[in-house]
JSON list of C-alpha atoms in Angstrom, two decimals:
[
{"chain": "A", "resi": 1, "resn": "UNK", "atom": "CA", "xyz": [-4.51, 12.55, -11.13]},
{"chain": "A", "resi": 2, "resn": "UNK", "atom": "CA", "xyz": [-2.77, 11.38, -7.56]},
{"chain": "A", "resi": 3, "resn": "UNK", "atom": "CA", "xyz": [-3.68, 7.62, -7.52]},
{"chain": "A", "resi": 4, "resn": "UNK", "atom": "CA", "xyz": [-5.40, 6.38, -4.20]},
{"chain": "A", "resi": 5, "resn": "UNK", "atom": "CA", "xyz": [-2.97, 3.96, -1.92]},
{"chain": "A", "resi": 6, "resn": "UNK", "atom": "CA", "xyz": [-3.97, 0.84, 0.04]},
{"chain": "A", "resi": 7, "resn": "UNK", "atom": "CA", "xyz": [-0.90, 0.38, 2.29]},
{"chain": "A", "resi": 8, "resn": "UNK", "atom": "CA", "xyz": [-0.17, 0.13, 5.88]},
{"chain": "A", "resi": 9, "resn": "UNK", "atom": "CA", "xyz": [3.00, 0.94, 6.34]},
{"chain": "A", "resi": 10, "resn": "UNK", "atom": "CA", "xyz": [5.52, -0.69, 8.86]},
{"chain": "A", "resi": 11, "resn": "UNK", "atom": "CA", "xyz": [7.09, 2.52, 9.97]},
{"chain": "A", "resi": 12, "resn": "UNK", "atom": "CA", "xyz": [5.57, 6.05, 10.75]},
{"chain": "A", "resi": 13, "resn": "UNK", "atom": "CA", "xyz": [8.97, 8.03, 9.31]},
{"chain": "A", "resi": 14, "resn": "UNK", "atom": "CA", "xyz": [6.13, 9.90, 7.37]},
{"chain": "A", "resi": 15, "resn": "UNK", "atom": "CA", "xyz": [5.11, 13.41, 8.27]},
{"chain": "A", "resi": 16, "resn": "UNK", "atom": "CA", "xyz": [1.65, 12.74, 8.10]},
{"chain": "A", "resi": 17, "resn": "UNK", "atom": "CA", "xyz": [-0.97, 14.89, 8.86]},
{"chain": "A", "resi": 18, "resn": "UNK", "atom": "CA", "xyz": [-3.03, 14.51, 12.58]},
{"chain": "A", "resi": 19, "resn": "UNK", "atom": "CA", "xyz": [-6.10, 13.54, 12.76]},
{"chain": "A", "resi": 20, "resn": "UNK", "atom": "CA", "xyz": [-8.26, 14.71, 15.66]},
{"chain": "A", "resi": 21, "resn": "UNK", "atom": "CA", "xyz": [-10.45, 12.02, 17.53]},
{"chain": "A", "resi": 22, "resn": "UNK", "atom": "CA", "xyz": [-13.24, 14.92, 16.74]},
{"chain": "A", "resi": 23, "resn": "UNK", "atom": "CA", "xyz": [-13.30, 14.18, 12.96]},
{"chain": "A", "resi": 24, "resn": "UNK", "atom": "CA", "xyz": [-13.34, 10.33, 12.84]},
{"chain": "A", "resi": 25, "resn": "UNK", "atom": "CA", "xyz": [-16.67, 8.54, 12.88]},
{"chain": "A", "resi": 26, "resn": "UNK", "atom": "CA", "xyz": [-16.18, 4.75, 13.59]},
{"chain": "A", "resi": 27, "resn": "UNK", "atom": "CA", "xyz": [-18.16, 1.75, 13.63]},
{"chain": "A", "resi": 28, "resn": "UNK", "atom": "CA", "xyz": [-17.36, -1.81, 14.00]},
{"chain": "A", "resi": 29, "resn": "UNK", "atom": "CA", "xyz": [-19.15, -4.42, 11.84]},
{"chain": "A", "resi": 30, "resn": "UNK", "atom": "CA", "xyz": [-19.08, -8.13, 10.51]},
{"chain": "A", "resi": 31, "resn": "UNK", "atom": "CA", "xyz": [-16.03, -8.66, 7.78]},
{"chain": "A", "resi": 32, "resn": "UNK", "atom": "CA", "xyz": [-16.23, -10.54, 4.91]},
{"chain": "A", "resi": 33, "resn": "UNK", "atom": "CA", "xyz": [-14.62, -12.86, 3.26]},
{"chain": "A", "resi": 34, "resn": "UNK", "atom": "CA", "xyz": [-12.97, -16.66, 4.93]},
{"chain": "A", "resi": 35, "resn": "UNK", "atom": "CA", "xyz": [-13.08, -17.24, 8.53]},
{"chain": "A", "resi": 36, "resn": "UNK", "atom": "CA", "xyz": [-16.47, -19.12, 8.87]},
{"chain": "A", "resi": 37, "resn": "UNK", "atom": "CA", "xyz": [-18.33, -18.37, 12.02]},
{"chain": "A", "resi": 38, "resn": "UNK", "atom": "CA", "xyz": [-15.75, -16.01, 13.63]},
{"chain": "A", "resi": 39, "resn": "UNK", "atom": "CA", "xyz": [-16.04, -13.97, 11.07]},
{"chain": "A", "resi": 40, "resn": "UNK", "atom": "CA", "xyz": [-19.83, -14.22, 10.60]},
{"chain": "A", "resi": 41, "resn": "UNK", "atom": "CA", "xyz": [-20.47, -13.42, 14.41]},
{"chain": "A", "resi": 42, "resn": "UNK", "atom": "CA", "xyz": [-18.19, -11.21, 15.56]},
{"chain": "A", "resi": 43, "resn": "UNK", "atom": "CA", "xyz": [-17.82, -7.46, 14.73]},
{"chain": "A", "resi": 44, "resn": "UNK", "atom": "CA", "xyz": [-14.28, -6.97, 14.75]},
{"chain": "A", "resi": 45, "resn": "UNK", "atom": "CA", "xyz": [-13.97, -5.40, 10.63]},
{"chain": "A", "resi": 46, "resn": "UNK", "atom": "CA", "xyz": [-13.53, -1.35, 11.86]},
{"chain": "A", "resi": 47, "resn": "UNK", "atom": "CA", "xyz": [-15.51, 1.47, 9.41]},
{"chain": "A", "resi": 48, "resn": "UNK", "atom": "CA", "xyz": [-13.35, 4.61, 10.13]},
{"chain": "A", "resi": 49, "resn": "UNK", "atom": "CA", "xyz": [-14.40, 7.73, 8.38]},
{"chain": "A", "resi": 50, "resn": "UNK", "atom": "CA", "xyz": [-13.02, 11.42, 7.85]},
{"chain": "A", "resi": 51, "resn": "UNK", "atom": "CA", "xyz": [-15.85, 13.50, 8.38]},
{"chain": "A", "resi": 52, "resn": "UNK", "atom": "CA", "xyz": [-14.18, 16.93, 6.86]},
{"chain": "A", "resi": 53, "resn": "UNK", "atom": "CA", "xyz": [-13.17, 14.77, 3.71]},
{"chain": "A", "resi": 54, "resn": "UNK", "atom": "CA", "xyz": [-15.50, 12.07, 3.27]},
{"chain": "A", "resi": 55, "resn": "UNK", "atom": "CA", "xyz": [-12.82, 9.26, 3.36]},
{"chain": "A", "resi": 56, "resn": "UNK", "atom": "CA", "xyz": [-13.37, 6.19, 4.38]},
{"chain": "A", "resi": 57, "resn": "UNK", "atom": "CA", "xyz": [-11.79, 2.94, 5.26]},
{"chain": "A", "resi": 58, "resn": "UNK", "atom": "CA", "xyz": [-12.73, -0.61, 6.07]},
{"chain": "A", "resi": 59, "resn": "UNK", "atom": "CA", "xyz": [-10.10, -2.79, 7.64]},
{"chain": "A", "resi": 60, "resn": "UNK", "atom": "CA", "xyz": [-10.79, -6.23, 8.51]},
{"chain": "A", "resi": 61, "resn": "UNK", "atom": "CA", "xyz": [-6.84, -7.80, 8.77]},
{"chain": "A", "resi": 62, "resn": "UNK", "atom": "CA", "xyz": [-6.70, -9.50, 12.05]},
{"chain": "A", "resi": 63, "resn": "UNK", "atom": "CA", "xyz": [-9.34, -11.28, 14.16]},
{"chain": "A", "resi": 64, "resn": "UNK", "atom": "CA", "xyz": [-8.26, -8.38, 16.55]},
{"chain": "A", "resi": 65, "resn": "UNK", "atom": "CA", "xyz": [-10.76, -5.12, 17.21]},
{"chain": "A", "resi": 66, "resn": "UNK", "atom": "CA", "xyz": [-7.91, -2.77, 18.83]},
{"chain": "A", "resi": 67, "resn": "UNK", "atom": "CA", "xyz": [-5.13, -4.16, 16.03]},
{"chain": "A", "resi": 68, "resn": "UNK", "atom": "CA", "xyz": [-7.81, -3.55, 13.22]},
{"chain": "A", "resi": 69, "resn": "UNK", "atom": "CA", "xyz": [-8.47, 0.03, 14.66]},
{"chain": "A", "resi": 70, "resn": "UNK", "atom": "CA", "xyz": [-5.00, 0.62, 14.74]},
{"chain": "A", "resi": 71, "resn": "UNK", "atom": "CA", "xyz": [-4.46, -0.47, 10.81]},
{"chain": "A", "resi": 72, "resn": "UNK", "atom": "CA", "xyz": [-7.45, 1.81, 10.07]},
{"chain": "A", "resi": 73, "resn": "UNK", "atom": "CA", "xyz": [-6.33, 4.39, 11.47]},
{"chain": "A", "resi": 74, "resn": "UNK", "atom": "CA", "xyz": [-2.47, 4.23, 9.79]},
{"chain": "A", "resi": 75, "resn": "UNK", "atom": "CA", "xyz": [-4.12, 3.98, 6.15]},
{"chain": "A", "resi": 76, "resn": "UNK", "atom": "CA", "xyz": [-6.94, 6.70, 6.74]},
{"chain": "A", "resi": 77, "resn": "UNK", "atom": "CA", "xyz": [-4.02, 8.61, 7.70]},
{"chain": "A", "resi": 78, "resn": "UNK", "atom": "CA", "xyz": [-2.54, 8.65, 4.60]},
{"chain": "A", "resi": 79, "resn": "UNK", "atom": "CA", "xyz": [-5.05, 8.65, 2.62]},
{"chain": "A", "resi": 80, "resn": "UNK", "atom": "CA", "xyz": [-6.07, 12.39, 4.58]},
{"chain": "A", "resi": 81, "resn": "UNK", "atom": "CA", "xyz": [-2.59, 13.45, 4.10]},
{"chain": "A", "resi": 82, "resn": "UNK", "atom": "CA", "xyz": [-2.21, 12.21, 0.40]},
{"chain": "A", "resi": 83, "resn": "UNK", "atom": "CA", "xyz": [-6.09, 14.00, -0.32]},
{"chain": "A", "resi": 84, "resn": "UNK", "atom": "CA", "xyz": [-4.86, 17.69, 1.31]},
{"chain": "A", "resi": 85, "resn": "UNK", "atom": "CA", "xyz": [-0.76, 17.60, 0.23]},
{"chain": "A", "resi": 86, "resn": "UNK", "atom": "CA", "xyz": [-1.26, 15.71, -3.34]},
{"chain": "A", "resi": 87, "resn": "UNK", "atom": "CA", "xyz": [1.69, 15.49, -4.80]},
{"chain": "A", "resi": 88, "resn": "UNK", "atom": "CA", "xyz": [3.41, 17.25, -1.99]},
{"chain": "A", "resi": 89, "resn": "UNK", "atom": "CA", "xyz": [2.87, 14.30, 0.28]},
{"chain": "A", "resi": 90, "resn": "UNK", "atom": "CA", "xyz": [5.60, 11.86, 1.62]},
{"chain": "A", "resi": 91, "resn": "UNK", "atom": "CA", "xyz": [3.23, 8.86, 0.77]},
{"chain": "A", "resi": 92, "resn": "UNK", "atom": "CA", "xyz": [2.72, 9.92, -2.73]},
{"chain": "A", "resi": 93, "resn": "UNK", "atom": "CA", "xyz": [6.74, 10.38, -3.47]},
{"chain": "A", "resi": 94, "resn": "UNK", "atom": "CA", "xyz": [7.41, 6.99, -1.48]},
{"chain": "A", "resi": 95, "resn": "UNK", "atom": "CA", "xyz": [5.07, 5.08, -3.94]},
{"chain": "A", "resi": 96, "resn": "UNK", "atom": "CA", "xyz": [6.50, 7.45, -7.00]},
{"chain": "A", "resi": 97, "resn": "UNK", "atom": "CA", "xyz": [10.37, 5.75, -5.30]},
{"chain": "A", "resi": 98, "resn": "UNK", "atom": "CA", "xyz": [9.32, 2.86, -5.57]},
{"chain": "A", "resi": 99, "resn": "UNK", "atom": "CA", "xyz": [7.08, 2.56, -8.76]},
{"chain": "A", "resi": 100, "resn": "UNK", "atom": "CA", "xyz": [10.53, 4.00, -10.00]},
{"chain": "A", "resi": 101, "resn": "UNK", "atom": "CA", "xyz": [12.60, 1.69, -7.82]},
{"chain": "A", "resi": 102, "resn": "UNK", "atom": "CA", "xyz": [10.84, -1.27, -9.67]},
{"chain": "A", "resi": 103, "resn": "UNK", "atom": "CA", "xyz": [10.79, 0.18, -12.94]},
{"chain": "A", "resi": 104, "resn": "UNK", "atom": "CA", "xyz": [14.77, 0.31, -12.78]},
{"chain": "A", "resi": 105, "resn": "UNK", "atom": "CA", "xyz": [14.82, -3.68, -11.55]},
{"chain": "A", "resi": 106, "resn": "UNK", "atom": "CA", "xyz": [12.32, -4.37, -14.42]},
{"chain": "A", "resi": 107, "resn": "UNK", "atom": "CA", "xyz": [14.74, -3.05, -16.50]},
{"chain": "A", "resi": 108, "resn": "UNK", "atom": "CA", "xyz": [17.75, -4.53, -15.19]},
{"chain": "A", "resi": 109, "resn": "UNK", "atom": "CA", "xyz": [16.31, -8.12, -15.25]},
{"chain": "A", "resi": 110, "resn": "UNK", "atom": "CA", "xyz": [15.46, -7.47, -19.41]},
{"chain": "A", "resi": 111, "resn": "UNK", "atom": "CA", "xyz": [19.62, -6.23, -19.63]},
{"chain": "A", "resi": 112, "resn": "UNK", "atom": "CA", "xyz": [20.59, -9.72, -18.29]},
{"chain": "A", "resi": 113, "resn": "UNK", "atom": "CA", "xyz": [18.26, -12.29, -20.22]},
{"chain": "A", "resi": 114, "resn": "UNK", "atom": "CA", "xyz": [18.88, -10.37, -23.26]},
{"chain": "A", "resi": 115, "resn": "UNK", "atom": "CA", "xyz": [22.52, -10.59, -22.22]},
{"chain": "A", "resi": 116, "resn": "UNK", "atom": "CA", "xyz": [22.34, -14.84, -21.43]},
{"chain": "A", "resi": 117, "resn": "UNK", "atom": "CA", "xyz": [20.20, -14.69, -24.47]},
{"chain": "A", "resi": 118, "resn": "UNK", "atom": "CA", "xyz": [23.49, -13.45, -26.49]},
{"chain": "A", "resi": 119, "resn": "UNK", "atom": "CA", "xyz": [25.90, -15.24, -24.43]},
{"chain": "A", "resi": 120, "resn": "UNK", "atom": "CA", "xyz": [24.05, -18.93, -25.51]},
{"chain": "A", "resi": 121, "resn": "UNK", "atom": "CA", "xyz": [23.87, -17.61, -28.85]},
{"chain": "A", "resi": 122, "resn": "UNK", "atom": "CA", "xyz": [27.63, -17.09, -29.31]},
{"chain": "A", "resi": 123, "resn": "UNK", "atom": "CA", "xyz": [28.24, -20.72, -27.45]},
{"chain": "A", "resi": 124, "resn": "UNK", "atom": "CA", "xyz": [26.17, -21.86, -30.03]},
{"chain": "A", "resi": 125, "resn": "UNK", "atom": "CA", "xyz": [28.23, -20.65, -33.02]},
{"chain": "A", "resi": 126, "resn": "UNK", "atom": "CA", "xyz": [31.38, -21.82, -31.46]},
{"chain": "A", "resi": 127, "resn": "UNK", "atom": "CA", "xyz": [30.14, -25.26, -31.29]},
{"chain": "A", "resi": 128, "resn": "UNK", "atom": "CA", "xyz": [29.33, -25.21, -35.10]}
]
């Protein structure tokens, strides 16, 4: 199964599909979560949908309507292009890098406490 990603990236380096104007349905509505009453009155959290797909996404990161629209459009872009590519997509091998890139410094960290581990160990004995 191709997992489902919740990123905006910082750079577009990505050959992502395009997604036509034509296919998006948006609406803008109240977000949720802290803010109080400038979050409760103002409709600034942006509902994009695919229509061809059926994917959608709700982004509701800034108090800003044209920077939210912006994020939602970055993720729903990726999540089109990781949907029709699978695991053919740039997104989907970028996460697979860097599940694998933290994997590797998971690893690395266990190396050196079981290496201090060892090293205290034989400071230890000396002392006796």
């Amino acid at each position: 199964s191709i997992p489902v990603l919740q990123a905006a990236r910082k750079g577009n380096s990505l050959n992502l599909l395009e997604l036509p104007e034509a296919e998006l349905e948006e609406q803008f509505v109240r977000g949720d979560g802290p803010g109080g009453q400038a979050t409760n009155k103002t409709n600034n959290c942006v509902v994009l949908k695919h229509i061809p797909s059926g994917i959608v996404v709700k982004c509701h990161q800034t108090r800003s309507v044209e920077k939210n629209r912006k994020i939602a459009r970055e993720i729903l872009q990726e999540k089109v292009d990781l949907f029709y590519k699978g695991e053919e997509s740039d997104v989907y091998k970028e996460k697979k890098a860097s599940e694998k890139k933290k994997q590797e410094k998971k690893r690395r960290a266990k190396e050196n406490l079981e290496r201090k581990k060892l090293f205290k160990e034989m400071q230890q004995l000396d002392k006796k």
